[in-house]
CSV table of C-alpha atoms in Angstrom, one decimal:
chain,number,residue,atom,x,y,z
A,9,UNK,CA,-120.3,2.9,185.2
A,10,UNK,CA,-120.3,0.7,182.4
A,11,UNK,CA,-116.7,0.0,181.3
A,12,UNK,CA,-115.2,0.1,177.5
A,13,UNK,CA,-112.2,-1.5,176.0
A,14,UNK,CA,-110.2,2.1,175.5
A,15,UNK,CA,-110.3,2.2,179.6
A,16,UNK,CA,-107.2,1.9,181.6
A,17,UNK,CA,-107.4,0.6,184.8
A,18,UNK,CA,-105.8,2.6,187.8
A,19,UNK,CA,-102.8,0.5,189.7
A,20,UNK,CA,-104.0,-1.7,192.6
A,21,UNK,CA,-103.4,0.0,196.1
A,22,UNK,CA,-101.7,-2.7,198.4
A,23,UNK,CA,-101.3,-2.0,202.3
A,24,UNK,CA,-100.9,-5.3,204.9
A,25,UNK,CA,-103.6,-6.1,207.4
A,26,UNK,CA,-102.5,-7.2,210.8
A,27,UNK,CA,-103.2,-10.0,212.6
A,28,UNK,CA,-102.6,-11.2,215.7
A,29,UNK,CA,-101.3,-15.4,215.6
A,30,UNK,CA,-104.8,-16.0,217.5
A,31,UNK,CA,-106.5,-14.4,214.7
A,32,UNK,CA,-105.1,-16.5,212.0
A,33,UNK,CA,-105.5,-19.6,214.0
A,34,UNK,CA,-109.0,-19.2,215.6
A,35,UNK,CA,-110.4,-16.8,212.5
A,36,UNK,CA,-112.0,-13.6,212.7
A,37,UNK,CA,-114.0,-10.7,211.2
A,38,UNK,CA,-112.2,-7.6,210.7
A,39,UNK,CA,-113.6,-4.4,209.4
A,40,UNK,CA,-112.1,-1.9,207.5
A,41,UNK,CA,-113.5,2.0,206.6
A,42,UNK,CA,-112.2,3.4,203.6
A,43,UNK,CA,-113.3,6.6,201.9
A,44,UNK,CA,-113.2,7.0,198.3
A,45,UNK,CA,-114.8,9.2,195.8
A,46,UNK,CA,-117.3,8.2,193.1
A,47,UNK,CA,-118.8,9.8,190.0
A,48,UNK,CA,-122.1,10.9,189.7
A,49,UNK,CA,-124.3,10.9,186.7
A,50,UNK,CA,-123.4,14.1,186.1
A,51,UNK,CA,-119.2,13.1,186.5
A,52,UNK,CA,-118.9,14.8,189.6
A,53,UNK,CA,-116.8,13.4,192.2
A,54,UNK,CA,-118.5,12.6,195.2
A,55,UNK,CA,-116.9,11.6,198.8
A,56,UNK,CA,-118.0,8.6,200.5
A,57,UNK,CA,-117.3,6.6,202.9
A,58,UNK,CA,-117.9,2.5,203.4
A,59,UNK,CA,-117.4,-0.3,205.5
A,60,UNK,CA,-115.5,-3.2,203.9
A,61,UNK,CA,-115.9,-6.7,205.8
A,62,UNK,CA,-112.5,-9.5,205.9
A,63,UNK,CA,-113.9,-13.1,207.4
A,64,UNK,CA,-110.3,-13.9,208.0
A,65,UNK,CA,-110.6,-18.1,208.1
A,66,UNK,CA,-108.5,-20.1,210.8
A,67,UNK,CA,-105.0,-21.3,209.1
A,68,UNK,CA,-104.8,-18.4,206.7
A,69,UNK,CA,-101.0,-17.7,206.5
A,70,UNK,CA,-99.1,-14.4,206.3
A,71,UNK,CA,-99.0,-12.8,202.8
A,72,UNK,CA,-102.4,-13.9,201.8
A,73,UNK,CA,-103.8,-11.4,199.9
A,74,UNK,CA,-107.5,-10.2,200.1
A,75,UNK,CA,-109.0,-8.1,196.9
A,76,UNK,CA,-111.1,-5.6,196.6
A,77,UNK,CA,-112.2,-5.5,193.1
A,78,UNK,CA,-112.3,-1.5,192.0
A,79,UNK,CA,-113.1,0.2,195.1
A,80,UNK,CA,-110.4,2.9,194.6
A,81,UNK,CA,-111.8,6.1,193.6
A,82,UNK,CA,-113.5,6.6,190.6
A,83,UNK,CA,-112.2,8.8,187.5
A,84,UNK,CA,-112.9,9.7,184.3
A,85,UNK,CA,-111.8,7.3,181.6
A,86,UNK,CA,-110.3,5.0,184.7
A,87,UNK,CA,-111.4,1.4,185.7
A,88,UNK,CA,-111.0,2.3,189.8
A,89,UNK,CA,-108.2,0.6,191.4
A,90,UNK,CA,-108.3,-2.4,193.1
A,91,UNK,CA,-107.6,-2.6,197.0
A,92,UNK,CA,-105.4,-5.3,198.2
A,93,UNK,CA,-104.9,-6.3,201.6
A,94,UNK,CA,-102.0,-8.6,202.7
A,95,UNK,CA,-102.0,-10.7,205.8
A,96,UNK,CA,-99.4,-9.7,208.1
A,97,UNK,CA,-98.6,-11.0,211.5
A,98,UNK,CA,-98.1,-9.1,214.6
A,99,UNK,CA,-97.8,-9.7,218.2
A,100,UNK,CA,-98.8,-7.5,221.2
A,101,UNK,CA,-96.6,-7.1,224.2
A,102,UNK,CA,-97.5,-5.2,227.6
A,103,UNK,CA,-94.4,-3.5,228.9
A,104,UNK,CA,-93.2,-2.9,232.3
A,105,UNK,CA,-94.5,0.4,231.9
A,106,UNK,CA,-97.6,-0.4,230.9
A,107,UNK,CA,-97.6,0.2,227.1
A,108,UNK,CA,-98.7,-2.3,224.6
A,109,UNK,CA,-96.1,-2.6,221.5
A,110,UNK,CA,-97.7,-4.2,218.4
A,111,UNK,CA,-94.8,-5.7,216.8
A,112,UNK,CA,-94.8,-7.2,213.0
A,113,UNK,CA,-93.3,-10.7,212.7
A,114,UNK,CA,-91.8,-11.0,209.2
A,115,UNK,CA,-90.0,-14.2,209.9
A,116,UNK,CA,-90.7,-17.9,210.0
A,117,UNK,CA,-91.1,-18.5,214.3
A,118,UNK,CA,-89.4,-21.4,214.8
A,119,UNK,CA,-88.7,-22.8,218.8
A,120,UNK,CA,-85.5,-21.1,219.5
A,121,UNK,CA,-86.7,-18.1,217.2
A,122,UNK,CA,-85.9,-14.1,218.7
A,123,UNK,CA,-87.6,-11.2,217.6
A,124,UNK,CA,-85.6,-8.0,218.9
A,125,UNK,CA,-87.2,-4.5,219.3
A,126,UNK,CA,-85.1,-1.6,218.8
A,127,UNK,CA,-85.0,0.9,222.2
A,128,UNK,CA,-88.0,-0.7,224.0
A,129,UNK,CA,-86.1,-2.7,226.4
A,130,UNK,CA,-84.7,-1.5,230.0
A,131,UNK,CA,-83.5,1.9,230.9
A,132,UNK,CA,-79.6,2.4,230.0
A,133,UNK,CA,-78.2,2.9,233.4
A,134,UNK,CA,-75.6,5.5,232.5
A,135,UNK,CA,-78.3,7.1,231.0
A,136,UNK,CA,-81.9,6.0,232.0
A,137,UNK,CA,-83.6,8.4,229.3
A,138,UNK,CA,-82.7,5.7,226.8
A,139,UNK,CA,-83.2,2.1,226.7
A,140,UNK,CA,-81.8,-1.0,225.3
A,141,UNK,CA,-83.5,-3.6,223.5
A,142,UNK,CA,-86.5,-5.6,224.1
A,143,UNK,CA,-85.8,-9.5,223.2
A,144,UNK,CA,-88.7,-11.4,222.9
A,145,UNK,CA,-88.6,-15.1,222.7
A,146,UNK,CA,-90.7,-17.4,221.4
A,147,UNK,CA,-91.7,-20.5,223.8
A,148,UNK,CA,-93.4,-22.8,221.2
A,149,UNK,CA,-95.1,-26.2,223.0
A,150,UNK,CA,-95.7,-28.7,219.8
A,151,UNK,CA,-98.2,-31.6,221.3
A,152,UNK,CA,-97.2,-34.9,222.0
A,153,UNK,CA,-100.2,-36.5,220.3
A,154,UNK,CA,-102.6,-35.5,217.8
A,155,UNK,CA,-105.6,-37.3,216.8
A,156,UNK,CA,-106.6,-38.6,213.7
A,157,UNK,CA,-109.0,-35.7,212.7
A,158,UNK,CA,-106.1,-33.0,213.7
A,159,UNK,CA,-103.7,-35.2,211.6
A,160,UNK,CA,-105.9,-34.5,208.9
A,161,UNK,CA,-106.5,-31.1,209.3
A,162,UNK,CA,-102.7,-30.2,209.5
A,163,UNK,CA,-102.2,-32.3,206.4
A,164,UNK,CA,-105.1,-29.8,204.8
A,165,UNK,CA,-103.4,-27.1,206.1
A,166,UNK,CA,-99.7,-27.9,204.7
A,167,UNK,CA,-101.0,-29.1,201.7
A,168,UNK,CA,-99.7,-32.6,201.8
């Protein structure tokens, strides 16, 4: 579909893309299924489904944005919206009753960092149908030595 000067572009559609710390450390490929409408030659909207592939590189940071240009719905006289995914960090916690919780981490993690998850902790003795808060403490182990290559790569990641 050729774009003309007088067309307006639909506003971008931005959504989070959950990634674990392991995925950001190692890198991974995520696939995302989208449904959208495209216009045929007669201007009729046709529903289509696509699989978009996201190659997450090792060391990408929370907040990194991935843009898929013009993957929104097609409409007459409108340039389709860009789809944007913003990396969000999550951790997976298995509870004592066997459930797996996916918890978004929105703060900088430091050696004494603690994340509190409301109403996912131990049952309250006076009312076992209610639960206290789950407290997740991060135990961060820093290496005592780095090779020259590790130092070089760390400097590159930190931009110094």
